[in-house]
PDB file of C-alpha atoms in Angstrom:
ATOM      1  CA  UNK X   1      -6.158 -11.381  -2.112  1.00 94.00           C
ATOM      2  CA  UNK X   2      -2.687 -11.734  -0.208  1.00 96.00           C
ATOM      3  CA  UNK X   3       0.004  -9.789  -0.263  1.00 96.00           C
ATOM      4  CA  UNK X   4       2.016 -11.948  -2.493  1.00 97.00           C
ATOM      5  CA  UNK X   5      -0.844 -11.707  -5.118  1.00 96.00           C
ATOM      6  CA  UNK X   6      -0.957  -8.059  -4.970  1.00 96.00           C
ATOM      7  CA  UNK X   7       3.202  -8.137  -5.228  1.00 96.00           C
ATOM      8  CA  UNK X   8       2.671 -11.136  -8.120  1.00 95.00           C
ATOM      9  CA  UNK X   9       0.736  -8.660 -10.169  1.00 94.00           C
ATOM     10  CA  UNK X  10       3.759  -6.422 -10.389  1.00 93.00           C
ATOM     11  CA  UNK X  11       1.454  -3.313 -10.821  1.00 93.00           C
ATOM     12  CA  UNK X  12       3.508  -1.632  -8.345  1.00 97.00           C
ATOM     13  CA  UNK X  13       7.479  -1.060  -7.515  1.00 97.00           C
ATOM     14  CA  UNK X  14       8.917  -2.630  -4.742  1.00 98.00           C
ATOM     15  CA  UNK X  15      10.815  -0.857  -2.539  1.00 98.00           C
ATOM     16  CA  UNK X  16      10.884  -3.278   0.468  1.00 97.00           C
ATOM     17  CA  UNK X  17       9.080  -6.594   0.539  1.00 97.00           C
ATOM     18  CA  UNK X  18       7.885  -7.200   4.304  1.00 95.00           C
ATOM     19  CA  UNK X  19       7.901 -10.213   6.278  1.00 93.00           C
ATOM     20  CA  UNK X  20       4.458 -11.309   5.872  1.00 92.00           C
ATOM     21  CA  UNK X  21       3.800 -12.078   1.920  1.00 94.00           C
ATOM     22  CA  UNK X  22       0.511 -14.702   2.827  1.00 96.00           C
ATOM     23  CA  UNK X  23      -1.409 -11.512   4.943  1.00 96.00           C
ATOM     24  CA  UNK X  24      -4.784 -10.675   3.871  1.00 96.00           C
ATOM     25  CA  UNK X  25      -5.216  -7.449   2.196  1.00 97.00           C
ATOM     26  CA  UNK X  26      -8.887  -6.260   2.872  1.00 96.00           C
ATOM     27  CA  UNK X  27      -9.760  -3.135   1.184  1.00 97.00           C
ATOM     28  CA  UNK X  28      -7.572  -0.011  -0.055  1.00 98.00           C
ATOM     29  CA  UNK X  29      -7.228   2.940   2.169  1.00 98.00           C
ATOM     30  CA  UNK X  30      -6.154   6.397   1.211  1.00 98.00           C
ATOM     31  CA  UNK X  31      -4.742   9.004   3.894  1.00 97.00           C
ATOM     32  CA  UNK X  32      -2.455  11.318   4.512  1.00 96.00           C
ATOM     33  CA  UNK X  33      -3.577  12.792   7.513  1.00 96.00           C
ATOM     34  CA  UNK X  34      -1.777  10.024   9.884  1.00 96.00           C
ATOM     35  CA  UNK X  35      -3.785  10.860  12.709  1.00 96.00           C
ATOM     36  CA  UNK X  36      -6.643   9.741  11.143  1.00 97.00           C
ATOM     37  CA  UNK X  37      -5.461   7.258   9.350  1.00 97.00           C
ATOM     38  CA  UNK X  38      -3.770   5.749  12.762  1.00 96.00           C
ATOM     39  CA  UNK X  39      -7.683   5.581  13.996  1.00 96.00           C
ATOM     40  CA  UNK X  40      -9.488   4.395  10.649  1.00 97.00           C
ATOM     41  CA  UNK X  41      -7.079   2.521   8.367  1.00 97.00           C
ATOM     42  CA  UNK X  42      -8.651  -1.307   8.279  1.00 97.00           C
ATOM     43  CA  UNK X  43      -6.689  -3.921   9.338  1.00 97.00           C
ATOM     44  CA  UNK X  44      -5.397  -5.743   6.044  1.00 97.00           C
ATOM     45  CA  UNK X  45      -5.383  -2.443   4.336  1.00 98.00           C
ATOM     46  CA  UNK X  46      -3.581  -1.004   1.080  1.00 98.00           C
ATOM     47  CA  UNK X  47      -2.985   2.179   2.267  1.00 98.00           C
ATOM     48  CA  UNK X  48      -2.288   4.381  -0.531  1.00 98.00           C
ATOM     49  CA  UNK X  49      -0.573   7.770   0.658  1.00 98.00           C
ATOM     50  CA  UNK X  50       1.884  10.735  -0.252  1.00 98.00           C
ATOM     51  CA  UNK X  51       3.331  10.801   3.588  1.00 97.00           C
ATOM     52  CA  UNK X  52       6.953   9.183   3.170  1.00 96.00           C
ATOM     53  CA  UNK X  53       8.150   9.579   6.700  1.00 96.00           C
ATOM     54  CA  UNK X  54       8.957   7.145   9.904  1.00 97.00           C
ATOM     55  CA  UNK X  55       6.068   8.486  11.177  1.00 97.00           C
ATOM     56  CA  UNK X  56       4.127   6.722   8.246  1.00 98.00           C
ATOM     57  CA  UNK X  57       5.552   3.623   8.980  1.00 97.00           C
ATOM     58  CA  UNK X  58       4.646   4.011  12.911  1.00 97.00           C
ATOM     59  CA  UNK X  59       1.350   4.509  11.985  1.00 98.00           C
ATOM     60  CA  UNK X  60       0.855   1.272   9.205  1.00 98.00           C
ATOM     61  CA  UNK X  61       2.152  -0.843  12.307  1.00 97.00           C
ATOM     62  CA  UNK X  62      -0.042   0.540  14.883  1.00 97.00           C
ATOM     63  CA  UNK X  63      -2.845  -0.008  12.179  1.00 97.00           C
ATOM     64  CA  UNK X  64      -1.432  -3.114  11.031  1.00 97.00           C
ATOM     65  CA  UNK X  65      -2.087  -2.236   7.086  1.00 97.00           C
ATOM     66  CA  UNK X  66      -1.608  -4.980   5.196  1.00 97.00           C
ATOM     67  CA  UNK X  67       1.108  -2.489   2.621  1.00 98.00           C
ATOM     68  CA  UNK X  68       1.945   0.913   2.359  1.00 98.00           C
ATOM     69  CA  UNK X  69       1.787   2.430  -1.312  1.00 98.00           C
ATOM     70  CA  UNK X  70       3.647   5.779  -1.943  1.00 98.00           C
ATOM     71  CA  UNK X  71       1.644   7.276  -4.729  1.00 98.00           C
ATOM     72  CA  UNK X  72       2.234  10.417  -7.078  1.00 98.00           C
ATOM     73  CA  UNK X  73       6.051   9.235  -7.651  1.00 97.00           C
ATOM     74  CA  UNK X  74       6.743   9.988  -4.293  1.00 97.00           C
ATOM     75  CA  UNK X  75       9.927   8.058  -3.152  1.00 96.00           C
ATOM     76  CA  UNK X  76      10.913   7.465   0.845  1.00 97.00           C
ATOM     77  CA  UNK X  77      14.476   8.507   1.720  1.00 97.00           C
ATOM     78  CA  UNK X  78      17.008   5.331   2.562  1.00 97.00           C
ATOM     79  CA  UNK X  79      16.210   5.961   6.768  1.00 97.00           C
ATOM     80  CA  UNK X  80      12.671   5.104   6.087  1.00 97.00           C
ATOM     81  CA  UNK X  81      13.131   2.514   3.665  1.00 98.00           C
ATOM     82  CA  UNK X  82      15.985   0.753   6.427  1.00 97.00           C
ATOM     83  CA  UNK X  83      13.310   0.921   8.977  1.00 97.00           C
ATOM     84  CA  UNK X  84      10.261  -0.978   6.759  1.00 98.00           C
ATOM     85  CA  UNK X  85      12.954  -3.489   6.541  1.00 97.00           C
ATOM     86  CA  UNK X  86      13.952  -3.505   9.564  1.00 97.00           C
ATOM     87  CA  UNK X  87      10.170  -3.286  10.703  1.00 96.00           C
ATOM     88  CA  UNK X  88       9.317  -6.299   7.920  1.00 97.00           C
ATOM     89  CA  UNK X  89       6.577  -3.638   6.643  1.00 98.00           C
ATOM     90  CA  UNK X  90       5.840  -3.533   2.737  1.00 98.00           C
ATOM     91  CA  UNK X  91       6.450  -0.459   0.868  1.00 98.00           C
ATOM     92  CA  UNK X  92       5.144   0.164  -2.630  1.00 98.00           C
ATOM     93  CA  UNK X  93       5.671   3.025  -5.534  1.00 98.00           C
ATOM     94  CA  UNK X  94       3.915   3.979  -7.804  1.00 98.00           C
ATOM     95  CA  UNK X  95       3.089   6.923 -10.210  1.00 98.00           C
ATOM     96  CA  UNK X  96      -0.036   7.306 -10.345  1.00 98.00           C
ATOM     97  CA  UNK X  97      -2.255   9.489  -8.138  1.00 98.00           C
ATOM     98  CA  UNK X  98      -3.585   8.139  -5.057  1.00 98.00           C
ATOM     99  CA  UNK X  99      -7.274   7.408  -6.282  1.00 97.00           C
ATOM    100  CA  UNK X 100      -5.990   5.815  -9.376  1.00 98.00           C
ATOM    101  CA  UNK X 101      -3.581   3.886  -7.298  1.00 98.00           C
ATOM    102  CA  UNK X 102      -6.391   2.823  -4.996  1.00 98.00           C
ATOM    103  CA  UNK X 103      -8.740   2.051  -7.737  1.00 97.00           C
ATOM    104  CA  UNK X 104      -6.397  -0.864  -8.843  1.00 96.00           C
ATOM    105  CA  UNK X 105      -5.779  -2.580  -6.108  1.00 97.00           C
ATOM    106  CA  UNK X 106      -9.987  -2.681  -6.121  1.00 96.00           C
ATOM    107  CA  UNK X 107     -10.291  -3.482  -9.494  1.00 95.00           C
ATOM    108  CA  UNK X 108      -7.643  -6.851  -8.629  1.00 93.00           C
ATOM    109  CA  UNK X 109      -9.593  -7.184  -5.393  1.00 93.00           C
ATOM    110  CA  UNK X 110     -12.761  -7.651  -6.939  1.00 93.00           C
ATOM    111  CA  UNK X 111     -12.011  -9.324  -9.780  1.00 85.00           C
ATOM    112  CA  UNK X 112     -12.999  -6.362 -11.833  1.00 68.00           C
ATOM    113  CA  UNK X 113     -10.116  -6.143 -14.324  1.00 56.00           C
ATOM    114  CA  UNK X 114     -11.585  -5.507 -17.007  1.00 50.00           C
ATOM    115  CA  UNK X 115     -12.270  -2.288 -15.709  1.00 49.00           C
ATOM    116  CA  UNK X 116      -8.676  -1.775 -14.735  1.00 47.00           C
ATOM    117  CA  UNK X 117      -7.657   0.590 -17.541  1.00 49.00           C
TER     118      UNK X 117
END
């Protein structure tokens, strides 16, 4: 699935669209510890997280995740949302929690919709 599927779907918000809508997304990812996650998120990744900071966004290009996803309503401020754009990284919202979150993007991955509920 690309990016632009995942966006296409419209199963999250979009609160910047990056610069690279045909990248592979490979498998979701959830983390909030971004030490670890700067060391184990996949390449491709949907990383679903509650950390809404530069640092975050540091760490998704140093990973190069495909998208970030800010789960549990959890909103980044305007400097953090100027620097994904300015960094052409893709930020997602959501409400749900970060399994549920993470579950979905599977679910669409796999082709396993039905069980999307």
């Amino acid at each position: 699935m690309t990016l632009k599927e995942l966006l296409d779907r419209e199963l999250f918000t979009v609160l910047n669209r990056g610069d690279d809508l045909e990248k592979e997304l490979t498998k979701p990812f959830c983390c909030d510890l971004l030490s670890i996650a700067m060391g184990k998120a996949p390449a491709g990744c949907v990383w679903v997280t509650v950390m809404a900071n530069v640092n975050t966004l540091a760490v998704a290009t140093l990973a190069d995740v495909g998208c970030v996803v800010m789960a549990e309503s959890v909103r980044p401020d305007d400097v953090v949302l100027g620097k994904a754009a300015e960094q052409g990284i893709t930020v997602l919202s959501t409400d749900l929690p970060i399994f549920d979150a993470a579950w979905k993007v599977y679910c669409f991955m796999t082709n396993e919709s039905k069980r999307n509920d």
